[in-house]
Amino acid sequence: NAGVTQTPKFQVLKTGQSMTLQCAQDMNHNSMYWYRQDPGMGLRLIYYSASEGTTDKGEVPNGYNVSRLNKREFSLRLESAAPSQTSVYFCASRSRQVSNQPQHFGDGTRLSIL
Amino acid sequence: GNSVTQMEGPVTLSEEAFLTINCTYTATGYPSLFWYVQYPGEGLQLLLKATKADDKGSNKGFEATYRKETTSFHLEKGSVQVSDSAVYFCALSTNSGGSNYKLTFGKGTLLTVNP
């Protein structure tokens, strides 16, 4: 029962470097999400994919890009990392894009930008 | 727009004490309501949910009742354990007002239970 798997679990980057965070789910879910979690801010939605082949911006998309590679995988890319992007990143999936369905979360990627 | 306000922590209790974490919301339409729990170093796990007014969600001794008249979804547990120490998030999802079924989270409440 893997659920939502995120890689890597930890990463340290220098300012200006690029990186792709990987996310895969094995629950045959249609919708996938990327959040960032910062102290005192709760979770903020970066991008989401309601279904395979579609992506949309969330609350804080600047500095990020995403790719819904297939139904299972949804990656988040930082093209030029900045210290303000130091955060814990969570990927989540949901069976369908309806309000009563919960989201299922991965264990997160802890990213530090120096 | 949608928003969730939950009591700020941290909350520190002794084992077997009664727990209440307050959560109120504003939303367009008829939201579904959720409580998630995050243990140290882990992702968020669904604790319980309620999808319509007066529904009571329950799991692992925790309960919350969807109160439309007070727009609240307070989390309660009668007797907390050390293993309940975690961060608790209240969240809502609605399919109206252009929200596209997204989850809106509160800022989280850190609970520490001492033996």
PDB file of C-alpha atoms in Angstrom:
ATOM      1  CA  ASN A   1       0.000   0.000   0.000  1.00  0.00           C
ATOM      2  CA  ALA A   2       2.381   2.712  -1.193  1.00  0.00           C
ATOM      3  CA  GLY A   3      -0.268   5.400  -1.770  1.00  0.00           C
ATOM      4  CA  VAL A   4       1.498   8.637  -2.724  1.00  0.00           C
ATOM      5  CA  THR A   5       5.279   8.446  -3.065  1.00  0.00           C
ATOM      6  CA  GLN A   6       7.492  11.523  -3.210  1.00  0.00           C
ATOM      7  CA  THR A   7      11.169  11.688  -4.103  1.00  0.00           C
ATOM      8  CA  PRO A   8      13.546  12.870  -2.862  1.00  0.00           C
ATOM      9  CA  LYS A   9      12.736  13.182   0.850  1.00  0.00           C
ATOM     10  CA  PHE A  10      15.411  15.823   1.465  1.00  0.00           C
ATOM     11  CA  GLN A  11      17.334  18.153  -0.818  1.00  0.00           C
ATOM     12  CA  VAL A  12      19.663  21.114  -0.444  1.00  0.00           C
ATOM     13  CA  LEU A  13      20.140  23.438  -3.419  1.00  0.00           C
ATOM     14  CA  LYS A  14      22.086  26.579  -4.119  1.00  0.00           C
ATOM     15  CA  THR A  15      20.303  29.693  -5.319  1.00  0.00           C
ATOM     16  CA  GLY A  16      19.792  29.525  -9.066  1.00  0.00           C
ATOM     17  CA  GLN A  17      19.948  25.748  -9.372  1.00  0.00           C
ATOM     18  CA  SER A  18      17.071  23.817 -10.874  1.00  0.00           C
ATOM     19  CA  MET A  19      15.365  20.740  -9.594  1.00  0.00           C
ATOM     20  CA  THR A  20      12.377  18.485 -10.220  1.00  0.00           C
ATOM     21  CA  LEU A  21      10.361  16.976  -7.391  1.00  0.00           C
ATOM     22  CA  GLN A  22       8.741  13.691  -8.296  1.00  0.00           C
ATOM     23  CA  CYS A  23       5.360  12.360  -7.192  1.00  0.00           C
ATOM     24  CA  ALA A  24       3.623   9.108  -8.065  1.00  0.00           C
ATOM     25  CA  GLN A  25       0.376   7.565  -6.835  1.00  0.00           C
ATOM     26  CA  ASP A  26      -0.809   3.988  -7.221  1.00  0.00           C
ATOM     27  CA  MET A  27      -4.472   4.489  -6.309  1.00  0.00           C
ATOM     28  CA  ASN A  28      -5.683   5.192  -9.840  1.00  0.00           C
ATOM     29  CA  HIS A  29      -6.678   8.695  -8.775  1.00  0.00           C
ATOM     30  CA  ASN A  30      -7.634  11.277 -11.360  1.00  0.00           C
ATOM     31  CA  SER A  31      -6.609  14.463  -9.552  1.00  0.00           C
ATOM     32  CA  MET A  32      -3.201  15.438  -8.183  1.00  0.00           C
ATOM     33  CA  TYR A  33      -1.908  18.455  -6.283  1.00  0.00           C
ATOM     34  CA  TRP A  34       1.268  20.167  -5.128  1.00  0.00           C
ATOM     35  CA  TYR A  35       1.359  22.147  -1.866  1.00  0.00           C
ATOM     36  CA  ARG A  36       3.990  23.921   0.118  1.00  0.00           C
ATOM     37  CA  GLN A  37       3.955  24.067   3.907  1.00  0.00           C
ATOM     38  CA  ASP A  38       5.603  26.920   5.759  1.00  0.00           C
ATOM     39  CA  PRO A  39       5.530  27.649   9.512  1.00  0.00           C
ATOM     40  CA  GLY A  40       2.355  29.488  10.516  1.00  0.00           C
ATOM     41  CA  MET A  41       1.002  29.432   6.957  1.00  0.00           C
ATOM     42  CA  GLY A  42      -0.740  26.086   6.766  1.00  0.00           C
ATOM     43  CA  LEU A  43      -0.687  24.469   3.325  1.00  0.00           C
ATOM     44  CA  ARG A  44      -0.807  26.560   0.204  1.00  0.00           C
ATOM     45  CA  LEU A  45      -1.687  25.135  -3.188  1.00  0.00           C
ATOM     46  CA  ILE A  46       0.957  25.631  -5.872  1.00  0.00           C
ATOM     47  CA  TYR A  47      -0.523  23.763  -8.859  1.00  0.00           C
ATOM     48  CA  TYR A  48      -3.034  21.046  -9.431  1.00  0.00           C
ATOM     49  CA  SER A  49      -4.125  18.646 -12.133  1.00  0.00           C
ATOM     50  CA  ALA A  50      -7.821  17.848 -12.122  1.00  0.00           C
ATOM     51  CA  SER A  51      -7.307  15.016 -14.589  1.00  0.00           C
ATOM     52  CA  GLU A  52      -4.634  13.588 -16.837  1.00  0.00           C
ATOM     53  CA  GLY A  53      -3.692  16.127 -19.477  1.00  0.00           C
ATOM     54  CA  THR A  54      -4.726  19.237 -17.539  1.00  0.00           C
ATOM     55  CA  THR A  55      -2.908  21.490 -15.076  1.00  0.00           C
ATOM     56  CA  ASP A  56      -3.949  24.721 -13.357  1.00  0.00           C
ATOM     57  CA  LYS A  57      -2.402  27.313 -11.102  1.00  0.00           C
ATOM     58  CA  GLY A  58      -3.131  27.414  -7.404  1.00  0.00           C
ATOM     59  CA  GLU A  59      -2.506  30.188  -4.895  1.00  0.00           C
ATOM     60  CA  VAL A  60       1.282  30.456  -5.189  1.00  0.00           C
ATOM     61  CA  PRO A  61       2.430  29.270  -8.664  1.00  0.00           C
ATOM     62  CA  ASN A  62       5.186  31.804  -9.319  1.00  0.00           C
ATOM     63  CA  GLY A  63       8.622  30.226  -9.714  1.00  0.00           C
ATOM     64  CA  TYR A  64       7.231  26.732 -10.352  1.00  0.00           C
ATOM     65  CA  ASN A  65       6.165  24.577 -13.269  1.00  0.00           C
ATOM     66  CA  VAL A  66       4.429  21.232 -13.324  1.00  0.00           C
ATOM     67  CA  SER A  67       4.017  18.267 -15.628  1.00  0.00           C
ATOM     68  CA  ARG A  68       1.306  15.625 -15.453  1.00  0.00           C
ATOM     69  CA  LEU A  69       3.372  12.936 -17.092  1.00  0.00           C
ATOM     70  CA  ASN A  70       0.617  10.321 -17.018  1.00  0.00           C
ATOM     71  CA  LYS A  71      -2.205   9.372 -14.694  1.00  0.00           C
ATOM     72  CA  ARG A  72       0.203   8.210 -11.974  1.00  0.00           C
ATOM     73  CA  GLU A  73       2.864  10.910 -12.018  1.00  0.00           C
ATOM     74  CA  PHE A  74       2.842  14.649 -11.358  1.00  0.00           C
ATOM     75  CA  SER A  75       6.165  16.475 -11.108  1.00  0.00           C
ATOM     76  CA  LEU A  76       7.031  19.941  -9.787  1.00  0.00           C
ATOM     77  CA  ARG A  77       9.963  21.856 -11.226  1.00  0.00           C
ATOM     78  CA  LEU A  78      11.902  24.776  -9.821  1.00  0.00           C
ATOM     79  CA  GLU A  79      13.731  26.357 -12.742  1.00  0.00           C
ATOM     80  CA  SER A  80      15.866  28.785 -10.734  1.00  0.00           C
ATOM     81  CA  ALA A  81      15.636  28.126  -7.009  1.00  0.00           C
ATOM     82  CA  ALA A  82      15.385  31.041  -4.584  1.00  0.00           C
ATOM     83  CA  PRO A  83      15.751  31.070  -0.775  1.00  0.00           C
ATOM     84  CA  SER A  84      12.033  31.968  -0.518  1.00  0.00           C
ATOM     85  CA  GLN A  85      11.277  28.514  -1.922  1.00  0.00           C
ATOM     86  CA  THR A  86      12.772  26.809   1.122  1.00  0.00           C
ATOM     87  CA  SER A  87       9.814  24.792   2.361  1.00  0.00           C
ATOM     88  CA  VAL A  88       8.305  21.368   2.780  1.00  0.00           C
ATOM     89  CA  TYR A  89       6.527  20.265  -0.388  1.00  0.00           C
ATOM     90  CA  PHE A  90       3.632  17.843  -0.344  1.00  0.00           C
ATOM     91  CA  CYS A  91       2.032  16.018  -3.210  1.00  0.00           C
ATOM     92  CA  ALA A  92      -1.540  14.787  -2.864  1.00  0.00           C
ATOM     93  CA  SER A  93      -4.036  12.864  -4.949  1.00  0.00           C
ATOM     94  CA  ARG A  94      -7.785  12.511  -5.008  1.00  0.00           C
ATOM     95  CA  SER A  95      -9.990   9.949  -6.673  1.00  0.00           C
ATOM     96  CA  ARG A  96     -12.217  12.499  -8.351  1.00  0.00           C
ATOM     97  CA  GLN A  97     -12.471  16.252  -8.429  1.00  0.00           C
ATOM     98  CA  VAL A  98     -15.559  16.416  -6.213  1.00  0.00           C
ATOM     99  CA  SER A  99     -15.896  18.200  -2.912  1.00  0.00           C
ATOM    100  CA  ASN A 100     -16.639  15.196  -0.693  1.00  0.00           C
ATOM    101  CA  GLN A 101     -13.563  13.213  -1.676  1.00  0.00           C
ATOM    102  CA  PRO A 102     -10.540  13.573   0.622  1.00  0.00           C
ATOM    103  CA  GLN A 103      -7.020  14.116  -0.609  1.00  0.00           C
ATOM    104  CA  HIS A 104      -4.279  11.597   0.167  1.00  0.00           C
ATOM    105  CA  PHE A 105      -0.836  12.989   0.919  1.00  0.00           C
ATOM    106  CA  GLY A 106       2.738  11.853   0.478  1.00  0.00           C
ATOM    107  CA  ASP A 107       5.335  12.214   3.223  1.00  0.00           C
ATOM    108  CA  GLY A 108       6.828  15.370   1.765  1.00  0.00           C
ATOM    109  CA  THR A 109      10.083  16.678   0.348  1.00  0.00           C
ATOM    110  CA  ARG A 110      12.085  18.946   2.634  1.00  0.00           C
ATOM    111  CA  LEU A 111      13.857  21.462   0.425  1.00  0.00           C
ATOM    112  CA  SER A 112      16.443  24.007   1.540  1.00  0.00           C
ATOM    113  CA  ILE A 113      17.740  26.706  -0.779  1.00  0.00           C
ATOM    114  CA  LEU A 114      21.004  28.316   0.299  1.00  0.00           C
TER     115      LEU A 114
ATOM    116  CA  GLY B   1     -13.786  33.193  -1.146  1.00  0.00           C
ATOM    117  CA  ASN B   2     -13.400  30.209   1.125  1.00  0.00           C
ATOM    118  CA  SER B   3     -11.512  30.367   4.396  1.00  0.00           C
ATOM    119  CA  VAL B   4     -10.894  28.277   7.513  1.00  0.00           C
ATOM    120  CA  THR B   5     -10.020  29.641  10.933  1.00  0.00           C
ATOM    121  CA  GLN B   6      -8.837  27.308  13.636  1.00  0.00           C
ATOM    122  CA  MET B   7      -7.629  28.006  17.126  1.00  0.00           C
ATOM    123  CA  GLU B   8      -3.999  28.832  17.351  1.00  0.00           C
ATOM    124  CA  GLY B   9      -1.771  26.630  19.360  1.00  0.00           C
ATOM    125  CA  PRO B  10       0.184  25.264  20.753  1.00  0.00           C
ATOM    126  CA  VAL B  11      -2.180  23.279  22.941  1.00  0.00           C
ATOM    127  CA  THR B  12      -0.603  21.318  25.784  1.00  0.00           C
ATOM    128  CA  LEU B  13      -2.623  18.752  27.720  1.00  0.00           C
ATOM    129  CA  SER B  14      -2.034  15.991  30.192  1.00  0.00           C
ATOM    130  CA  GLU B  15      -2.846  12.423  29.231  1.00  0.00           C
ATOM    131  CA  GLU B  16      -6.559  11.571  29.602  1.00  0.00           C
ATOM    132  CA  ALA B  17      -7.611  15.221  29.381  1.00  0.00           C
ATOM    133  CA  PHE B  18     -10.490  16.402  27.168  1.00  0.00           C
ATOM    134  CA  LEU B  19      -9.549  17.991  23.875  1.00  0.00           C
ATOM    135  CA  THR B  20     -11.358  20.622  21.825  1.00  0.00           C
ATOM    136  CA  ILE B  21      -9.839  22.318  18.807  1.00  0.00           C
ATOM    137  CA  ASN B  22     -12.123  24.976  17.389  1.00  0.00           C
ATOM    138  CA  CYS B  23     -12.646  25.390  13.650  1.00  0.00           C
ATOM    139  CA  THR B  24     -14.935  27.843  11.866  1.00  0.00           C
ATOM    140  CA  TYR B  25     -15.296  28.434   8.168  1.00  0.00           C
ATOM    141  CA  THR B  26     -16.671  30.683   5.474  1.00  0.00           C
ATOM    142  CA  ALA B  27     -17.594  29.166   2.157  1.00  0.00           C
ATOM    143  CA  THR B  28     -19.744  29.618  -0.892  1.00  0.00           C
ATOM    144  CA  GLY B  29     -22.152  26.794  -1.487  1.00  0.00           C
ATOM    145  CA  TYR B  30     -22.229  23.670   0.658  1.00  0.00           C
ATOM    146  CA  PRO B  31     -18.757  22.566   1.672  1.00  0.00           C
ATOM    147  CA  SER B  32     -17.460  19.213   2.777  1.00  0.00           C
ATOM    148  CA  LEU B  33     -15.384  19.459   5.942  1.00  0.00           C
ATOM    149  CA  PHE B  34     -12.289  17.527   6.957  1.00  0.00           C
ATOM    150  CA  TRP B  35      -9.843  17.131   9.801  1.00  0.00           C
ATOM    151  CA  TYR B  36      -6.334  16.017   8.929  1.00  0.00           C
ATOM    152  CA  VAL B  37      -3.552  15.023  11.333  1.00  0.00           C
ATOM    153  CA  GLN B  38       0.177  15.393  10.715  1.00  0.00           C
ATOM    154  CA  TYR B  39       2.606  13.433  12.885  1.00  0.00           C
ATOM    155  CA  PRO B  40       6.217  14.655  13.082  1.00  0.00           C
ATOM    156  CA  GLY B  41       8.120  14.118   9.857  1.00  0.00           C
ATOM    157  CA  GLU B  42       5.096  12.749   8.022  1.00  0.00           C
ATOM    158  CA  GLY B  43       2.491  13.911   5.556  1.00  0.00           C
ATOM    159  CA  LEU B  44      -1.119  14.717   6.346  1.00  0.00           C
ATOM    160  CA  GLN B  45      -3.516  11.869   7.051  1.00  0.00           C
ATOM    161  CA  LEU B  46      -7.269  12.131   6.877  1.00  0.00           C
ATOM    162  CA  LEU B  47      -8.674  11.848  10.392  1.00  0.00           C
ATOM    163  CA  LEU B  48     -12.383  12.304   9.723  1.00  0.00           C
ATOM    164  CA  LYS B  49     -14.829  14.063   7.446  1.00  0.00           C
ATOM    165  CA  ALA B  50     -18.433  15.244   7.203  1.00  0.00           C
ATOM    166  CA  THR B  51     -20.163  16.112   3.974  1.00  0.00           C
ATOM    167  CA  LYS B  52     -23.472  17.662   5.007  1.00  0.00           C
ATOM    168  CA  ALA B  53     -25.037  19.611   7.840  1.00  0.00           C
ATOM    169  CA  ASP B  54     -25.443  17.747  11.161  1.00  0.00           C
ATOM    170  CA  ASP B  55     -23.194  14.898  10.004  1.00  0.00           C
ATOM    171  CA  LYS B  56     -20.791  13.655  12.656  1.00  0.00           C
ATOM    172  CA  GLY B  57     -17.420  12.363  11.552  1.00  0.00           C
ATOM    173  CA  SER B  58     -15.535  10.068  13.918  1.00  0.00           C
ATOM    174  CA  ASN B  59     -12.313   8.079  13.975  1.00  0.00           C
ATOM    175  CA  LYS B  60      -9.838   6.874  16.621  1.00  0.00           C
ATOM    176  CA  GLY B  61     -11.918   8.436  19.415  1.00  0.00           C
ATOM    177  CA  PHE B  62     -12.034  11.851  17.707  1.00  0.00           C
ATOM    178  CA  GLU B  63     -15.342  13.416  16.701  1.00  0.00           C
ATOM    179  CA  ALA B  64     -16.501  16.526  14.900  1.00  0.00           C
ATOM    180  CA  THR B  65     -20.025  17.648  13.984  1.00  0.00           C
ATOM    181  CA  TYR B  66     -20.824  19.764  10.916  1.00  0.00           C
ATOM    182  CA  ARG B  67     -22.768  22.764  12.290  1.00  0.00           C
ATOM    183  CA  LYS B  68     -24.135  24.834   9.456  1.00  0.00           C
ATOM    184  CA  GLU B  69     -25.863  27.367  11.716  1.00  0.00           C
ATOM    185  CA  THR B  70     -22.597  28.292  13.426  1.00  0.00           C
ATOM    186  CA  THR B  71     -20.352  27.432  10.442  1.00  0.00           C
ATOM    187  CA  SER B  72     -18.212  25.294  12.725  1.00  0.00           C
ATOM    188  CA  PHE B  73     -16.549  21.887  12.768  1.00  0.00           C
ATOM    189  CA  HIS B  74     -14.862  21.595  16.156  1.00  0.00           C
ATOM    190  CA  LEU B  75     -12.659  18.576  16.844  1.00  0.00           C
ATOM    191  CA  GLU B  76     -13.126  16.770  20.183  1.00  0.00           C
ATOM    192  CA  LYS B  77     -11.703  13.787  21.989  1.00  0.00           C
ATOM    193  CA  GLY B  78     -12.731  12.667  25.437  1.00  0.00           C
ATOM    194  CA  SER B  79      -9.377  11.321  26.637  1.00  0.00           C
ATOM    195  CA  VAL B  80      -6.169  12.152  24.796  1.00  0.00           C
ATOM    196  CA  GLN B  81      -3.070   9.982  24.724  1.00  0.00           C
ATOM    197  CA  VAL B  82       0.591  10.833  24.284  1.00  0.00           C
ATOM    198  CA  SER B  83       0.378   9.271  20.822  1.00  0.00           C
ATOM    199  CA  ASP B  84      -2.156  11.964  19.795  1.00  0.00           C
ATOM    200  CA  SER B  85       0.606  14.582  19.843  1.00  0.00           C
ATOM    201  CA  ALA B  86       0.582  16.029  16.329  1.00  0.00           C
ATOM    202  CA  VAL B  87      -0.529  18.997  14.239  1.00  0.00           C
ATOM    203  CA  TYR B  88      -4.231  19.048  13.374  1.00  0.00           C
ATOM    204  CA  PHE B  89      -5.605  20.805  10.293  1.00  0.00           C
ATOM    205  CA  CYS B  90      -9.203  21.709   9.581  1.00  0.00           C
ATOM    206  CA  ALA B  91     -10.053  21.941   5.877  1.00  0.00           C
ATOM    207  CA  LEU B  92     -12.979  22.434   3.543  1.00  0.00           C
ATOM    208  CA  SER B  93     -13.794  21.690  -0.049  1.00  0.00           C
ATOM    209  CA  THR B  94     -16.626  23.108  -2.097  1.00  0.00           C
ATOM    210  CA  ASN B  95     -17.698  22.741  -5.683  1.00  0.00           C
ATOM    211  CA  SER B  96     -19.055  26.222  -6.157  1.00  0.00           C
ATOM    212  CA  GLY B  97     -17.797  29.767  -6.341  1.00  0.00           C
ATOM    213  CA  GLY B  98     -15.114  28.858  -8.838  1.00  0.00           C
ATOM    214  CA  SER B  99     -13.084  26.964  -6.277  1.00  0.00           C
ATOM    215  CA  ASN B 100     -12.793  23.897  -8.507  1.00  0.00           C
ATOM    216  CA  TYR B 101     -13.149  21.521  -5.553  1.00  0.00           C
ATOM    217  CA  LYS B 102      -9.857  22.587  -4.032  1.00  0.00           C
ATOM    218  CA  LEU B 103      -9.096  22.063  -0.349  1.00  0.00           C
ATOM    219  CA  THR B 104      -8.751  25.166   1.795  1.00  0.00           C
ATOM    220  CA  PHE B 105      -6.771  24.564   5.000  1.00  0.00           C
ATOM    221  CA  GLY B 106      -6.579  26.258   8.346  1.00  0.00           C
ATOM    222  CA  LYS B 107      -3.117  27.076   9.644  1.00  0.00           C
ATOM    223  CA  GLY B 108      -2.922  24.054  11.899  1.00  0.00           C
ATOM    224  CA  THR B 109      -2.933  23.515  15.672  1.00  0.00           C
ATOM    225  CA  LEU B 110      -0.023  21.825  17.406  1.00  0.00           C
ATOM    226  CA  LEU B 111      -1.142  19.480  20.170  1.00  0.00           C
ATOM    227  CA  THR B 112       1.301  18.151  22.748  1.00  0.00           C
ATOM    228  CA  VAL B 113       0.118  15.555  25.242  1.00  0.00           C
ATOM    229  CA  ASN B 114       2.288  14.970  28.296  1.00  0.00           C
ATOM    230  CA  PRO B 115       2.280  11.710  30.278  1.00  0.00           C
TER     231      PRO B 115
END
